[in-house]
Short mmCIF file of C-alpha atoms in Angstrom, two decimals:
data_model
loop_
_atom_site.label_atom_id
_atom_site.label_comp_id
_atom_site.label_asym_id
_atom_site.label_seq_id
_atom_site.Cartn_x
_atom_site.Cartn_y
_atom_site.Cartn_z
CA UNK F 1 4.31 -0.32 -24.64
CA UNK F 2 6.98 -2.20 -22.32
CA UNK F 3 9.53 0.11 -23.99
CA UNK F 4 8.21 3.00 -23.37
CA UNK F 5 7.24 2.24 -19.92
CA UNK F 6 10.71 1.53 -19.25
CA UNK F 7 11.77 4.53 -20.99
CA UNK F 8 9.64 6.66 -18.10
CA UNK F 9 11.08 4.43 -15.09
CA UNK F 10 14.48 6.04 -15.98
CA UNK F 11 13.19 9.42 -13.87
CA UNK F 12 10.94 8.65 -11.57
CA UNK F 13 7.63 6.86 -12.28
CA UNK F 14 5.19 10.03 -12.79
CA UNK F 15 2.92 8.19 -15.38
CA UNK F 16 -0.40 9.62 -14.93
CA UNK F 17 -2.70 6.83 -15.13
CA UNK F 18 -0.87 5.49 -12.49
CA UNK F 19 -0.64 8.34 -9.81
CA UNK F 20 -3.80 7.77 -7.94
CA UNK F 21 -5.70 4.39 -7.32
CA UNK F 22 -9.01 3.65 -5.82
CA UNK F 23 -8.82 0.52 -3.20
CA UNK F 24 -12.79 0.40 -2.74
CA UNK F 25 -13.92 2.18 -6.01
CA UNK F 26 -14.23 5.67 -6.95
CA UNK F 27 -18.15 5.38 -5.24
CA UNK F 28 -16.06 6.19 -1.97
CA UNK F 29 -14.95 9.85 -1.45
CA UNK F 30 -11.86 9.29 0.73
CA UNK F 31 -9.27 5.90 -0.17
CA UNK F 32 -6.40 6.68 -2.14
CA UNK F 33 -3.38 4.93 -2.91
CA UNK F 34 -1.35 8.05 -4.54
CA UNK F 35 2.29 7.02 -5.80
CA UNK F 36 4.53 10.11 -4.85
CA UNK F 37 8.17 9.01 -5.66
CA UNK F 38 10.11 5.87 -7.16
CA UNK F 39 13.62 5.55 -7.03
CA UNK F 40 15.99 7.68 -9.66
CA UNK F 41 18.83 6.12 -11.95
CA UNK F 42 21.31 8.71 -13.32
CA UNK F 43 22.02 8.36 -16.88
CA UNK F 44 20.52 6.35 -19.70
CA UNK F 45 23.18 3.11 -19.58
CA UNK F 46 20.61 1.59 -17.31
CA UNK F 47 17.10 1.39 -16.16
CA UNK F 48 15.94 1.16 -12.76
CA UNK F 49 13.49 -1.81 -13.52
CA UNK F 50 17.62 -3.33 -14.20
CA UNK F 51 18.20 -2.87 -10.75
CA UNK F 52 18.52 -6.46 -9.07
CA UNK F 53 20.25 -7.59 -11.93
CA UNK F 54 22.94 -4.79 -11.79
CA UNK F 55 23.14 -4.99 -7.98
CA UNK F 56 23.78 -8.74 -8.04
CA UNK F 57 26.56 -8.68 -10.88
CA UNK F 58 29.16 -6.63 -8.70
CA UNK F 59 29.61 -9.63 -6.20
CA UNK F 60 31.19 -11.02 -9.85
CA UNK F 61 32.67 -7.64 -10.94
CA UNK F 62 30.44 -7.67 -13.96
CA UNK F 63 27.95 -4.76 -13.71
CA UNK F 64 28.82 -3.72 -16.92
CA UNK F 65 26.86 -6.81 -18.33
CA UNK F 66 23.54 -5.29 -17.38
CA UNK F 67 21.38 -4.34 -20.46
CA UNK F 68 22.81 -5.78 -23.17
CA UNK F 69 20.94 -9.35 -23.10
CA UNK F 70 16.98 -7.88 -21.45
CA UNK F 71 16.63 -12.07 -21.31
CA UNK F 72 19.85 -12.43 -19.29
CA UNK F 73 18.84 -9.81 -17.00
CA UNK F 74 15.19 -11.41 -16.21
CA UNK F 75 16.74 -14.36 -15.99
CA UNK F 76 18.80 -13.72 -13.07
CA UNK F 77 16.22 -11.73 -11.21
CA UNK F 78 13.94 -14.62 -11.66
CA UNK F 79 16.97 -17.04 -10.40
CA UNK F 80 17.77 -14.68 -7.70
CA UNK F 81 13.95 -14.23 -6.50
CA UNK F 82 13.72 -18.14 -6.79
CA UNK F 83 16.78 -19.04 -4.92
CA UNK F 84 15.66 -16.37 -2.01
CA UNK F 85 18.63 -14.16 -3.07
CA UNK F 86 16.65 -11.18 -2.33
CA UNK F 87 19.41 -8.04 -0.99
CA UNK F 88 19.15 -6.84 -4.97
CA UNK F 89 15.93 -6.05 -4.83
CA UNK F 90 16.42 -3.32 -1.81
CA UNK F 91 18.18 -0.91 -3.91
CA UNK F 92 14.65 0.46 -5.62
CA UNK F 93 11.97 2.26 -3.65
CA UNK F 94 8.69 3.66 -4.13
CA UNK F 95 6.93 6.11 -1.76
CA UNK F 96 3.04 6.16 -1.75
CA UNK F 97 0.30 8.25 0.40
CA UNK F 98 -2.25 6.19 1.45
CA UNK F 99 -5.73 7.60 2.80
CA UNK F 100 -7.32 4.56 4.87
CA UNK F 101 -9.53 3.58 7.72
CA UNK F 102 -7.68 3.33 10.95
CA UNK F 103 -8.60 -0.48 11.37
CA UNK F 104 -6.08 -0.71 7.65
CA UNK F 105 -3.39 1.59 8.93
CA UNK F 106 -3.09 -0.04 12.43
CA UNK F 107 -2.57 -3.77 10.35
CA UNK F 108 -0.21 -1.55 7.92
CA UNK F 109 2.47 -0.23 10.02
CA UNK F 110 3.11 -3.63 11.44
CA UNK F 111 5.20 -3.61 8.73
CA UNK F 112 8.36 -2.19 10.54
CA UNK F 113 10.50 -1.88 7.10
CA UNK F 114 8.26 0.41 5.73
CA UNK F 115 8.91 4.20 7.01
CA UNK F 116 6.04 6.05 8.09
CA UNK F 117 4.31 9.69 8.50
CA UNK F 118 0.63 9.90 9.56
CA UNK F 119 -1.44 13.29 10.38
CA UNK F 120 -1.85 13.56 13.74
CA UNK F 121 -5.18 14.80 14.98
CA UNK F 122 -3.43 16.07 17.94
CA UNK F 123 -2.61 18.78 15.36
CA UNK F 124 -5.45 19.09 13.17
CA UNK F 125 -9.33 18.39 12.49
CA UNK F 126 -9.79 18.16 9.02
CA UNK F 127 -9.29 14.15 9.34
CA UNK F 128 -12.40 13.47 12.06
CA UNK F 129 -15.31 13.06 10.22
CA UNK F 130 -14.50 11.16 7.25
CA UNK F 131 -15.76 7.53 8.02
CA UNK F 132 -15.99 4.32 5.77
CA UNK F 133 -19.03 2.42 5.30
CA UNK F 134 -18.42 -0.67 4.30
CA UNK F 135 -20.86 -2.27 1.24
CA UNK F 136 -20.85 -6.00 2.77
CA UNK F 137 -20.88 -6.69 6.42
CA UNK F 138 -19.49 -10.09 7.02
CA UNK F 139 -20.05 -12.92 9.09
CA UNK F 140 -17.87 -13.84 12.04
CA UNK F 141 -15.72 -16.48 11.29
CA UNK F 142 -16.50 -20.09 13.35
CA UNK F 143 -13.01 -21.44 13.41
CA UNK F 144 -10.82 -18.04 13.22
CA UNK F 145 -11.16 -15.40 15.75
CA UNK F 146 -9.36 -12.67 13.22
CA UNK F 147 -11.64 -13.91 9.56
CA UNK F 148 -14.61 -13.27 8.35
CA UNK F 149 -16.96 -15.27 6.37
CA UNK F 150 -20.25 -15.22 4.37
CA UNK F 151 -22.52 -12.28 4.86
CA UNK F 152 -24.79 -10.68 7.33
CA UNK F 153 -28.24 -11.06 6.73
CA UNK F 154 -29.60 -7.85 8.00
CA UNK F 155 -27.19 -5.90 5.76
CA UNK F 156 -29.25 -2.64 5.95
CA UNK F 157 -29.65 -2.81 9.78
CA UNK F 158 -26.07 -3.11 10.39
CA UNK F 159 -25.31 0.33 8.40
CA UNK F 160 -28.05 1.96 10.43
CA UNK F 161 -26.30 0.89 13.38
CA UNK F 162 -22.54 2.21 11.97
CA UNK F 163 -24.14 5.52 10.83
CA UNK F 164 -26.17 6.39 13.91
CA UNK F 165 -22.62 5.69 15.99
CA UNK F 166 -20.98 8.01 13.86
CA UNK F 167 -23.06 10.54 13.77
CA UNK F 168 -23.06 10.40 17.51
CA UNK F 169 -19.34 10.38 17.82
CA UNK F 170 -19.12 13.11 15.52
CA UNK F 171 -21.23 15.20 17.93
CA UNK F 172 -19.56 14.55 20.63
CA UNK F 173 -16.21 15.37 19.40
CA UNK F 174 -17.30 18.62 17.92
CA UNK F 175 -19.21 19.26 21.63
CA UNK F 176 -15.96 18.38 23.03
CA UNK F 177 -14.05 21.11 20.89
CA UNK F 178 -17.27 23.54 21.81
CA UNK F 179 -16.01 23.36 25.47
CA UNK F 180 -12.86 24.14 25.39
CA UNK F 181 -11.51 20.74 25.08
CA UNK F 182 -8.16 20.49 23.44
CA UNK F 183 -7.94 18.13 20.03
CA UNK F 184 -5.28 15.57 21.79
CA UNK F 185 -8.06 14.68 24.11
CA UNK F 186 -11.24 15.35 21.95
CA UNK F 187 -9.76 12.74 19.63
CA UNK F 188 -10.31 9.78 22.48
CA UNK F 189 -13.78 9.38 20.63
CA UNK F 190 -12.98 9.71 17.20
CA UNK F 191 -13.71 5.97 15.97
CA UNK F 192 -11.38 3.41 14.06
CA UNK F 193 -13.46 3.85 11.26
CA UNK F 194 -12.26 6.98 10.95
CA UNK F 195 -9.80 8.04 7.63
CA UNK F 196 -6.79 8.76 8.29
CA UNK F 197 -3.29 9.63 6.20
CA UNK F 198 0.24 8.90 5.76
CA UNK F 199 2.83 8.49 3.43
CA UNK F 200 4.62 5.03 3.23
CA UNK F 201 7.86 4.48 1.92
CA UNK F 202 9.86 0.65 1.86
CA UNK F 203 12.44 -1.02 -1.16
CA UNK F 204 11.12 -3.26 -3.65
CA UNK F 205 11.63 -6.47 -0.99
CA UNK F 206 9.86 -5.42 1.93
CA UNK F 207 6.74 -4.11 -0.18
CA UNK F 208 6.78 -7.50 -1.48
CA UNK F 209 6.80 -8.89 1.55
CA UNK F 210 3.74 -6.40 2.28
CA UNK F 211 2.28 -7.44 -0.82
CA UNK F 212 2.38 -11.06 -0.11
CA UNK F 213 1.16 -11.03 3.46
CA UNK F 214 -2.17 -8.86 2.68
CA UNK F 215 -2.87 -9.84 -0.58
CA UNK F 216 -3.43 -13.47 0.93
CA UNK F 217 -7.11 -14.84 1.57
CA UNK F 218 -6.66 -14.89 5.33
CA UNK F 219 -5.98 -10.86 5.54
CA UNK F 220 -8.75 -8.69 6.32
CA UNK F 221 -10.85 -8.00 3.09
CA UNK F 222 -10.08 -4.09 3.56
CA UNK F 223 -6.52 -4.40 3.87
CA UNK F 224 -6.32 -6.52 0.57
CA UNK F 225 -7.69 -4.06 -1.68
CA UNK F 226 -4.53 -1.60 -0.88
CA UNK F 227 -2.27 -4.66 -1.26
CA UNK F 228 -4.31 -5.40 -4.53
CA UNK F 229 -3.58 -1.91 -5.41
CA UNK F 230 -0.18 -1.57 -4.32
CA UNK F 231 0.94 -4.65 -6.75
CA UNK F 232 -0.70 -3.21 -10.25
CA UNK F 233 1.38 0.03 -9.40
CA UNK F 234 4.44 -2.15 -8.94
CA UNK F 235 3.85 -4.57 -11.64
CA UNK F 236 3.29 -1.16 -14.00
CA UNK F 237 6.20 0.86 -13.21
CA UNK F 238 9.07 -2.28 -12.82
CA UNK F 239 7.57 -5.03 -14.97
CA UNK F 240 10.27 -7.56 -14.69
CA UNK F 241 11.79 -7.07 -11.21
CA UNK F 242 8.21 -7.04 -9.50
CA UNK F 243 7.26 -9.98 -11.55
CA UNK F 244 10.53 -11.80 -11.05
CA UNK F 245 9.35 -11.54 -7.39
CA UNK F 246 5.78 -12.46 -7.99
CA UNK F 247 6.58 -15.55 -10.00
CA UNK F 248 9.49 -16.92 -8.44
CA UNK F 249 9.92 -15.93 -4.46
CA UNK F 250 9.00 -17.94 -1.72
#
């Protein structure tokens, strides 16, 4: 299975079961995580999932060493990821589109190494509309003004209370459009609990550095579950340089 896995890394990951994810289940009808593009290596001496290794051998003049010992070349990604050598692991990428609430994209693109393209509703409607419920309302944190914690006893009240706003804001935006408003300022109501869209691209590094930030207890329980995501997709398509990072980086 690893073989041929790495056998399809060679041009671009495209592996089907892998193309589109589901952060909150398939019960919701709008988040994605949809991998669009991985980085290409020319030829077949070497596979990208080789890439750290073969990156960190030229400072020795000894590239050429890459595949022919698949222990060797774990081994020094796992000594390079453990030692905090990390500039080999910027020379793969990955590109997803993401479909997520506002409140998750906001929290995403503070990640300034990523590179970013979101629809704009200046330009189009089709986003306003599409809202996400969550399942579990959560308690507000005592001690932490940004965590939640435990559960809201009224669950069913709370979801009243979401729906009812955004069916209201709904109306009002299409009212808004029904008198001659234009979209850039019709979209001042549109709520953060809106979907929205955008394609995300970053090297191997920084979306481990993503990775490891959201995929911690403290981040917001919708963020995680595109972190969550985000990793199996890694962890499929470049086994031993994700896990090198997993196991072994600070």
């Amino acid at each position: 299975m690893e073989q041929a896995l790495n056998k399809d890394n060679k041009n671009f990951a495209n592996i089907n079961n892998l193309k589109v994810r589901y952060p909150y289940g398939q019960t919701d009808p709008y988040a994605i995580v949809e991998l669009i593009a991985t980085s290409k290596i020319e030829g077949d001496k070497y596979n990208i999932d080789q890439m750290p290794a073969l990156s960190a051998r030229v400072s020795h003049a000894a590239s050429g060493k890459t595949g022919l010992d698949a222990e060797k070349d774990k081994g020094l990604m796992n000594y390079l990821a453990e030692n905090f050598h990390l500039t080999p692991f910027e020379h793969q990428s990955a590109t997803f589109k993401i479909v997520t609430p506002l409140i998750v994209a906001r929290q995403w693109m503070r990640h300034r190494t990523q590179s970013y393209n979101e629809v704009s509703m200046r330009y189009s409607a089709d986003p306003v509309g599409k809202f996400y419920y969550p399942e579990i309302w959560r308690l507000q944190a005592s001690t932490n003004k940004q965590a939640s914690l435990g559960e809201v006893e009224n669950q069913k009240e709370c979801s009243n209370v979401l729906e009812k706003a955004y069916e209201n804001s709904l109306s009002a935006y299409n009212k808004l459009l029904e008198l001659g408003a234009c979209r850039e300022q019709a979209r001042l109501i549109v709520p953060v609990g809106n979907y929205t869209e955008f394609y995300a691209t970053a090297n191997l590094r920084n979306w481990y550095a993503f990775y490891k930030l959201r995929i911690a207890n403290d981040a917001q329980w919708e963020i995680r579950q595109y972190a969550k995501v985000i990793g199996e997709i890694l962890s499929e398509i470049w086994p031993n340089s994700w896990n090198a990072l997993l196991r072994n980086s600070k």
